[in-house]
Amino acid sequence: MTTTARETVLGRVRDALTLAGPADAEVAVPRAYRTGRTLPDPERLDLFVDRLVDYKARVHTCTAQDTSRVIAEVLREHGARRIGVPAGHDPAWIAEYDGETFQDTAAFPAPELTDLDAVVTGSAVSCAETGTIFLDGSPDQGRRALSLVPDVHVCVVDLSSVVVGVPEAVARLVPERPTTMISGPSATSDIELERVEGVHGPRTLEVVIRTDA
């Protein structure tokens, strides 16, 4: 009797299910992650900046006192006349910005966020090893749409919130909170392997690292 391709595939599926055992059987998952790694502040900062620049993000280091000046200069460079901020933003961060400021709310339609020239948010934690910034929807970061829809994202990162690796970063996050991971501007490659930016998020990522915060 000739065996069809369908019968062959189904037979292999049945064999695999038999070998796998009961579906409710407990499986021990090894979790021997490297954790608790540390680096001195200068080395951690250098590593983080190196990764961010490699991802084509623009990086600005400053003291906490100079935060508003640096942010205002960045926004001015982009010609941002109207920016968005989360409801829990620190007003001192944009004290020197002379354009229009829109405070986002959940009721504001996400598609209309495209009318903003830029957005300024804080961050929850960052991973130096991968150059990844984590947002968790806290009041100074706002909802996910706010950081994804506008074309320019100015993200403030305190050096004290930058850890070495992913396990250290994840350990600082609250699992129940919505997490957005940012590794440089949004980018992908088309069928010709040409880099295209701004497809799934901001075309430009400006990271302001406060070295004494």
PDB file of C-alpha atoms in Angstrom:
ATOM      1  CA  MET A   1       0.000   0.000   0.000  1.00  0.00           C
ATOM      2  CA  THR A   2       1.343   3.410  -0.951  1.00  0.00           C
ATOM      3  CA  THR A   3       1.734   5.879   1.915  1.00  0.00           C
ATOM      4  CA  THR A   4       0.760   9.440   1.123  1.00  0.00           C
ATOM      5  CA  ALA A   5       2.779  12.443   2.229  1.00  0.00           C
ATOM      6  CA  ARG A   6      -0.059  13.431   4.557  1.00  0.00           C
ATOM      7  CA  GLU A   7      -0.011  10.058   6.305  1.00  0.00           C
ATOM      8  CA  THR A   8       3.772  10.252   6.653  1.00  0.00           C
ATOM      9  CA  VAL A   9       3.615  13.671   8.286  1.00  0.00           C
ATOM     10  CA  LEU A  10       0.789  12.716  10.637  1.00  0.00           C
ATOM     11  CA  GLY A  11       2.622   9.534  11.581  1.00  0.00           C
ATOM     12  CA  ARG A  12       5.708  11.504  12.549  1.00  0.00           C
ATOM     13  CA  VAL A  13       3.569  13.911  14.590  1.00  0.00           C
ATOM     14  CA  ARG A  14       2.022  10.987  16.472  1.00  0.00           C
ATOM     15  CA  ASP A  15       5.475   9.490  17.124  1.00  0.00           C
ATOM     16  CA  ALA A  16       6.754  12.818  18.430  1.00  0.00           C
ATOM     17  CA  LEU A  17       3.769  13.222  20.764  1.00  0.00           C
ATOM     18  CA  THR A  18       4.330   9.716  22.116  1.00  0.00           C
ATOM     19  CA  LEU A  19       7.999  10.442  22.824  1.00  0.00           C
ATOM     20  CA  ALA A  20       7.113  13.780  24.460  1.00  0.00           C
ATOM     21  CA  GLY A  21       5.019  12.119  27.123  1.00  0.00           C
ATOM     22  CA  PRO A  22       1.910  13.523  28.878  1.00  0.00           C
ATOM     23  CA  ALA A  23       1.157  17.167  28.121  1.00  0.00           C
ATOM     24  CA  ASP A  24       0.769  17.990  31.829  1.00  0.00           C
ATOM     25  CA  ALA A  25       4.123  16.479  32.820  1.00  0.00           C
ATOM     26  CA  GLU A  26       6.409  18.909  34.634  1.00  0.00           C
ATOM     27  CA  VAL A  27       9.577  19.841  32.780  1.00  0.00           C
ATOM     28  CA  ALA A  28      12.604  21.154  34.590  1.00  0.00           C
ATOM     29  CA  VAL A  29      13.886  24.256  32.802  1.00  0.00           C
ATOM     30  CA  PRO A  30      17.502  25.118  33.606  1.00  0.00           C
ATOM     31  CA  ARG A  31      17.863  28.778  34.576  1.00  0.00           C
ATOM     32  CA  ALA A  32      21.562  29.083  35.249  1.00  0.00           C
ATOM     33  CA  TYR A  33      21.735  32.621  33.936  1.00  0.00           C
ATOM     34  CA  ARG A  34      24.693  34.845  34.624  1.00  0.00           C
ATOM     35  CA  THR A  35      23.390  37.366  37.129  1.00  0.00           C
ATOM     36  CA  GLY A  36      24.696  40.047  39.428  1.00  0.00           C
ATOM     37  CA  ARG A  37      27.375  41.279  37.025  1.00  0.00           C
ATOM     38  CA  THR A  38      28.696  44.781  37.643  1.00  0.00           C
ATOM     39  CA  LEU A  39      31.095  47.227  36.029  1.00  0.00           C
ATOM     40  CA  PRO A  40      32.475  50.558  37.254  1.00  0.00           C
ATOM     41  CA  ASP A  41      30.422  53.542  36.069  1.00  0.00           C
ATOM     42  CA  PRO A  42      32.912  54.688  33.363  1.00  0.00           C
ATOM     43  CA  GLU A  43      33.159  51.194  31.826  1.00  0.00           C
ATOM     44  CA  ARG A  44      29.398  50.649  31.949  1.00  0.00           C
ATOM     45  CA  LEU A  45      28.803  54.033  30.339  1.00  0.00           C
ATOM     46  CA  ASP A  46      31.363  53.407  27.578  1.00  0.00           C
ATOM     47  CA  LEU A  47      29.855  50.007  26.787  1.00  0.00           C
ATOM     48  CA  PHE A  48      26.318  51.382  26.699  1.00  0.00           C
ATOM     49  CA  VAL A  49      27.256  54.324  24.480  1.00  0.00           C
ATOM     50  CA  ASP A  50      29.210  52.051  22.119  1.00  0.00           C
ATOM     51  CA  ARG A  51      26.170  49.816  21.631  1.00  0.00           C
ATOM     52  CA  LEU A  52      23.766  52.735  21.191  1.00  0.00           C
ATOM     53  CA  VAL A  53      25.961  54.373  18.551  1.00  0.00           C
ATOM     54  CA  ASP A  54      26.317  51.036  16.757  1.00  0.00           C
ATOM     55  CA  TYR A  55      22.512  50.932  16.528  1.00  0.00           C
ATOM     56  CA  LYS A  56      22.590  54.449  15.009  1.00  0.00           C
ATOM     57  CA  ALA A  57      21.125  56.183  18.043  1.00  0.00           C
ATOM     58  CA  ARG A  58      22.457  59.626  18.913  1.00  0.00           C
ATOM     59  CA  VAL A  59      23.860  59.939  22.421  1.00  0.00           C
ATOM     60  CA  HIS A  60      24.243  62.988  24.642  1.00  0.00           C
ATOM     61  CA  THR A  61      25.850  62.777  28.084  1.00  0.00           C
ATOM     62  CA  CYS A  62      25.248  65.482  30.646  1.00  0.00           C
ATOM     63  CA  THR A  63      24.721  66.148  34.331  1.00  0.00           C
ATOM     64  CA  ALA A  64      21.223  66.210  35.795  1.00  0.00           C
ATOM     65  CA  GLN A  65      21.490  69.981  36.066  1.00  0.00           C
ATOM     66  CA  ASP A  66      22.009  70.290  32.301  1.00  0.00           C
ATOM     67  CA  THR A  67      19.108  68.023  31.319  1.00  0.00           C
ATOM     68  CA  SER A  68      16.772  70.787  30.171  1.00  0.00           C
ATOM     69  CA  ARG A  69      19.484  72.564  28.172  1.00  0.00           C
ATOM     70  CA  VAL A  70      20.497  69.414  26.297  1.00  0.00           C
ATOM     71  CA  ILE A  71      16.899  68.399  25.572  1.00  0.00           C
ATOM     72  CA  ALA A  72      16.073  71.897  24.320  1.00  0.00           C
ATOM     73  CA  GLU A  73      19.106  71.848  22.007  1.00  0.00           C
ATOM     74  CA  VAL A  74      18.168  68.432  20.620  1.00  0.00           C
ATOM     75  CA  LEU A  75      14.565  69.477  19.977  1.00  0.00           C
ATOM     76  CA  ARG A  76      15.686  72.742  18.407  1.00  0.00           C
ATOM     77  CA  GLU A  77      18.013  70.837  16.088  1.00  0.00           C
ATOM     78  CA  HIS A  78      15.069  68.774  14.859  1.00  0.00           C
ATOM     79  CA  GLY A  79      12.901  71.842  14.446  1.00  0.00           C
ATOM     80  CA  ALA A  80      10.356  70.392  16.870  1.00  0.00           C
ATOM     81  CA  ARG A  81       7.561  72.902  17.339  1.00  0.00           C
ATOM     82  CA  ARG A  82       5.141  70.564  19.140  1.00  0.00           C
ATOM     83  CA  ILE A  83       6.227  67.746  21.398  1.00  0.00           C
ATOM     84  CA  GLY A  84       4.459  65.115  23.445  1.00  0.00           C
ATOM     85  CA  VAL A  85       5.201  64.206  27.049  1.00  0.00           C
ATOM     86  CA  PRO A  86       3.722  61.552  29.353  1.00  0.00           C
ATOM     87  CA  ALA A  87       1.429  62.628  32.164  1.00  0.00           C
ATOM     88  CA  GLY A  88       4.077  61.974  34.808  1.00  0.00           C
ATOM     89  CA  HIS A  89       6.933  63.788  33.079  1.00  0.00           C
ATOM     90  CA  ASP A  90       9.359  65.982  35.003  1.00  0.00           C
ATOM     91  CA  PRO A  91       8.554  69.590  33.932  1.00  0.00           C
ATOM     92  CA  ALA A  92      12.159  70.584  34.676  1.00  0.00           C
ATOM     93  CA  TRP A  93      13.337  68.463  31.740  1.00  0.00           C
ATOM     94  CA  ILE A  94      11.618  70.708  29.200  1.00  0.00           C
ATOM     95  CA  ALA A  95      11.915  74.007  31.075  1.00  0.00           C
ATOM     96  CA  GLU A  96      14.106  75.496  28.327  1.00  0.00           C
ATOM     97  CA  TYR A  97      12.018  74.230  25.422  1.00  0.00           C
ATOM     98  CA  ASP A  98      10.107  77.132  23.865  1.00  0.00           C
ATOM     99  CA  GLY A  99       7.664  75.215  21.667  1.00  0.00           C
ATOM    100  CA  GLU A 100       4.216  73.774  22.314  1.00  0.00           C
ATOM    101  CA  THR A 101       3.934  70.864  24.755  1.00  0.00           C
ATOM    102  CA  PHE A 102       1.154  68.293  24.607  1.00  0.00           C
ATOM    103  CA  GLN A 103       0.549  66.109  27.668  1.00  0.00           C
ATOM    104  CA  ASP A 104      -0.663  62.723  26.505  1.00  0.00           C
ATOM    105  CA  THR A 105      -3.724  60.942  27.873  1.00  0.00           C
ATOM    106  CA  ALA A 106      -5.092  57.461  27.228  1.00  0.00           C
ATOM    107  CA  ALA A 107      -8.198  59.014  25.669  1.00  0.00           C
ATOM    108  CA  PHE A 108      -6.213  60.780  22.938  1.00  0.00           C
ATOM    109  CA  PRO A 109      -6.402  58.789  19.648  1.00  0.00           C
ATOM    110  CA  ALA A 110      -3.049  57.117  18.977  1.00  0.00           C
ATOM    111  CA  PRO A 111      -3.093  57.854  15.201  1.00  0.00           C
ATOM    112  CA  GLU A 112      -3.190  61.582  15.968  1.00  0.00           C
ATOM    113  CA  LEU A 113       0.150  61.323  17.767  1.00  0.00           C
ATOM    114  CA  THR A 114       1.681  61.565  14.280  1.00  0.00           C
ATOM    115  CA  ASP A 115       1.013  65.317  14.510  1.00  0.00           C
ATOM    116  CA  LEU A 116       3.747  65.574  17.169  1.00  0.00           C
ATOM    117  CA  ASP A 117       7.259  66.454  16.030  1.00  0.00           C
ATOM    118  CA  ALA A 118       8.886  64.564  18.897  1.00  0.00           C
ATOM    119  CA  VAL A 119       8.298  62.928  22.259  1.00  0.00           C
ATOM    120  CA  VAL A 120      10.322  63.168  25.475  1.00  0.00           C
ATOM    121  CA  THR A 121      10.166  60.298  27.965  1.00  0.00           C
ATOM    122  CA  GLY A 122      12.063  58.780  30.834  1.00  0.00           C
ATOM    123  CA  SER A 123      13.097  55.123  31.034  1.00  0.00           C
ATOM    124  CA  ALA A 124      12.878  52.238  33.487  1.00  0.00           C
ATOM    125  CA  VAL A 125      16.198  50.420  33.081  1.00  0.00           C
ATOM    126  CA  SER A 126      18.823  49.932  30.364  1.00  0.00           C
ATOM    127  CA  CYS A 127      21.191  47.121  29.392  1.00  0.00           C
ATOM    128  CA  ALA A 128      24.731  48.203  28.529  1.00  0.00           C
ATOM    129  CA  GLU A 129      25.710  44.908  26.915  1.00  0.00           C
ATOM    130  CA  THR A 130      22.967  45.066  24.286  1.00  0.00           C
ATOM    131  CA  GLY A 131      22.366  48.818  24.176  1.00  0.00           C
ATOM    132  CA  THR A 132      18.709  48.240  25.009  1.00  0.00           C
ATOM    133  CA  ILE A 133      16.465  50.715  26.814  1.00  0.00           C
ATOM    134  CA  PHE A 134      13.426  49.338  28.632  1.00  0.00           C
ATOM    135  CA  LEU A 135      10.214  51.330  29.087  1.00  0.00           C
ATOM    136  CA  ASP A 136       7.569  49.930  31.422  1.00  0.00           C
ATOM    137  CA  GLY A 137       4.689  52.375  31.105  1.00  0.00           C
ATOM    138  CA  SER A 138       5.539  54.248  34.318  1.00  0.00           C
ATOM    139  CA  PRO A 139       4.168  57.805  34.629  1.00  0.00           C
ATOM    140  CA  ASP A 140       7.357  59.368  33.244  1.00  0.00           C
ATOM    141  CA  GLN A 141       7.237  57.069  30.200  1.00  0.00           C
ATOM    142  CA  GLY A 142       3.561  56.925  29.324  1.00  0.00           C
ATOM    143  CA  ARG A 143       1.738  54.476  27.107  1.00  0.00           C
ATOM    144  CA  ARG A 144       3.537  52.507  24.403  1.00  0.00           C
ATOM    145  CA  ALA A 145       1.965  54.448  21.523  1.00  0.00           C
ATOM    146  CA  LEU A 146       3.473  57.708  22.746  1.00  0.00           C
ATOM    147  CA  SER A 147       7.014  56.398  22.322  1.00  0.00           C
ATOM    148  CA  LEU A 148       6.326  54.609  19.027  1.00  0.00           C
ATOM    149  CA  VAL A 149       4.245  56.959  16.874  1.00  0.00           C
ATOM    150  CA  PRO A 150       6.161  60.298  16.820  1.00  0.00           C
ATOM    151  CA  ASP A 151       9.138  60.337  14.463  1.00  0.00           C
ATOM    152  CA  VAL A 152      11.685  61.529  17.052  1.00  0.00           C
ATOM    153  CA  HIS A 153      12.067  59.991  20.517  1.00  0.00           C
ATOM    154  CA  VAL A 154      14.163  61.809  23.109  1.00  0.00           C
ATOM    155  CA  CYS A 155      14.737  59.326  25.932  1.00  0.00           C
ATOM    156  CA  VAL A 156      16.313  60.305  29.243  1.00  0.00           C
ATOM    157  CA  VAL A 157      18.406  57.589  30.896  1.00  0.00           C
ATOM    158  CA  ASP A 158      19.988  57.852  34.338  1.00  0.00           C
ATOM    159  CA  LEU A 159      23.353  56.106  34.504  1.00  0.00           C
ATOM    160  CA  SER A 160      22.291  54.548  37.819  1.00  0.00           C
ATOM    161  CA  SER A 161      19.566  52.663  35.920  1.00  0.00           C
ATOM    162  CA  VAL A 162      22.023  51.164  33.410  1.00  0.00           C
ATOM    163  CA  VAL A 163      22.993  47.584  34.267  1.00  0.00           C
ATOM    164  CA  VAL A 164      25.451  45.239  32.587  1.00  0.00           C
ATOM    165  CA  GLY A 165      23.349  42.466  31.046  1.00  0.00           C
ATOM    166  CA  VAL A 166      19.843  41.357  30.162  1.00  0.00           C
ATOM    167  CA  PRO A 167      19.299  39.202  33.302  1.00  0.00           C
ATOM    168  CA  GLU A 168      20.187  42.176  35.505  1.00  0.00           C
ATOM    169  CA  ALA A 169      17.816  44.405  33.532  1.00  0.00           C
ATOM    170  CA  VAL A 170      14.908  41.964  33.599  1.00  0.00           C
ATOM    171  CA  ALA A 171      15.346  41.532  37.358  1.00  0.00           C
ATOM    172  CA  ARG A 172      14.522  45.222  37.793  1.00  0.00           C
ATOM    173  CA  LEU A 173      11.310  45.047  35.778  1.00  0.00           C
ATOM    174  CA  VAL A 174       7.820  44.319  37.104  1.00  0.00           C
ATOM    175  CA  PRO A 175       6.483  41.372  35.054  1.00  0.00           C
ATOM    176  CA  GLU A 176       2.917  42.668  35.110  1.00  0.00           C
ATOM    177  CA  ARG A 177       3.839  45.996  33.504  1.00  0.00           C
ATOM    178  CA  PRO A 178       3.866  46.489  29.697  1.00  0.00           C
ATOM    179  CA  THR A 179       7.477  46.447  28.543  1.00  0.00           C
ATOM    180  CA  THR A 180       8.857  48.140  25.443  1.00  0.00           C
ATOM    181  CA  MET A 181      12.467  47.367  24.500  1.00  0.00           C
ATOM    182  CA  ILE A 182      14.314  49.915  22.381  1.00  0.00           C
ATOM    183  CA  SER A 183      17.609  49.132  20.658  1.00  0.00           C
ATOM    184  CA  GLY A 184      18.233  52.142  18.464  1.00  0.00           C
ATOM    185  CA  PRO A 185      15.798  53.743  16.008  1.00  0.00           C
ATOM    186  CA  SER A 186      13.116  51.530  14.517  1.00  0.00           C
ATOM    187  CA  ALA A 187      14.629  49.835  11.473  1.00  0.00           C
ATOM    188  CA  THR A 188      14.267  46.873   9.174  1.00  0.00           C
ATOM    189  CA  SER A 189      15.633  45.720   5.814  1.00  0.00           C
ATOM    190  CA  ASP A 190      13.707  45.561   2.579  1.00  0.00           C
ATOM    191  CA  ILE A 191      13.939  42.749   0.046  1.00  0.00           C
ATOM    192  CA  GLU A 192      17.195  44.218  -1.293  1.00  0.00           C
ATOM    193  CA  LEU A 193      18.632  44.234   2.266  1.00  0.00           C
ATOM    194  CA  GLU A 194      18.596  48.020   2.305  1.00  0.00           C
ATOM    195  CA  ARG A 195      18.138  49.451   5.798  1.00  0.00           C
ATOM    196  CA  VAL A 196      14.823  51.279   6.189  1.00  0.00           C
ATOM    197  CA  GLU A 197      14.256  53.324   9.329  1.00  0.00           C
ATOM    198  CA  GLY A 198      11.018  54.433  10.938  1.00  0.00           C
ATOM    199  CA  VAL A 199       8.905  51.476   9.854  1.00  0.00           C
ATOM    200  CA  HIS A 200       7.747  50.287  13.275  1.00  0.00           C
ATOM    201  CA  GLY A 201       8.586  53.288  15.438  1.00  0.00           C
ATOM    202  CA  PRO A 202      10.635  56.497  15.623  1.00  0.00           C
ATOM    203  CA  ARG A 203      13.060  57.156  12.806  1.00  0.00           C
ATOM    204  CA  THR A 204      15.372  58.980  15.226  1.00  0.00           C
ATOM    205  CA  LEU A 205      16.374  58.025  18.774  1.00  0.00           C
ATOM    206  CA  GLU A 206      18.106  60.662  20.877  1.00  0.00           C
ATOM    207  CA  VAL A 207      19.395  59.297  24.200  1.00  0.00           C
ATOM    208  CA  VAL A 208      20.237  61.760  26.965  1.00  0.00           C
ATOM    209  CA  ILE A 209      22.340  59.996  29.597  1.00  0.00           C
ATOM    210  CA  ARG A 210      22.566  61.766  32.942  1.00  0.00           C
ATOM    211  CA  THR A 211      25.899  60.640  34.346  1.00  0.00           C
ATOM    212  CA  ASP A 212      25.284  61.807  37.911  1.00  0.00           C
ATOM    213  CA  ALA A 213      21.736  60.513  38.299  1.00  0.00           C
TER     214      ALA A 213
END
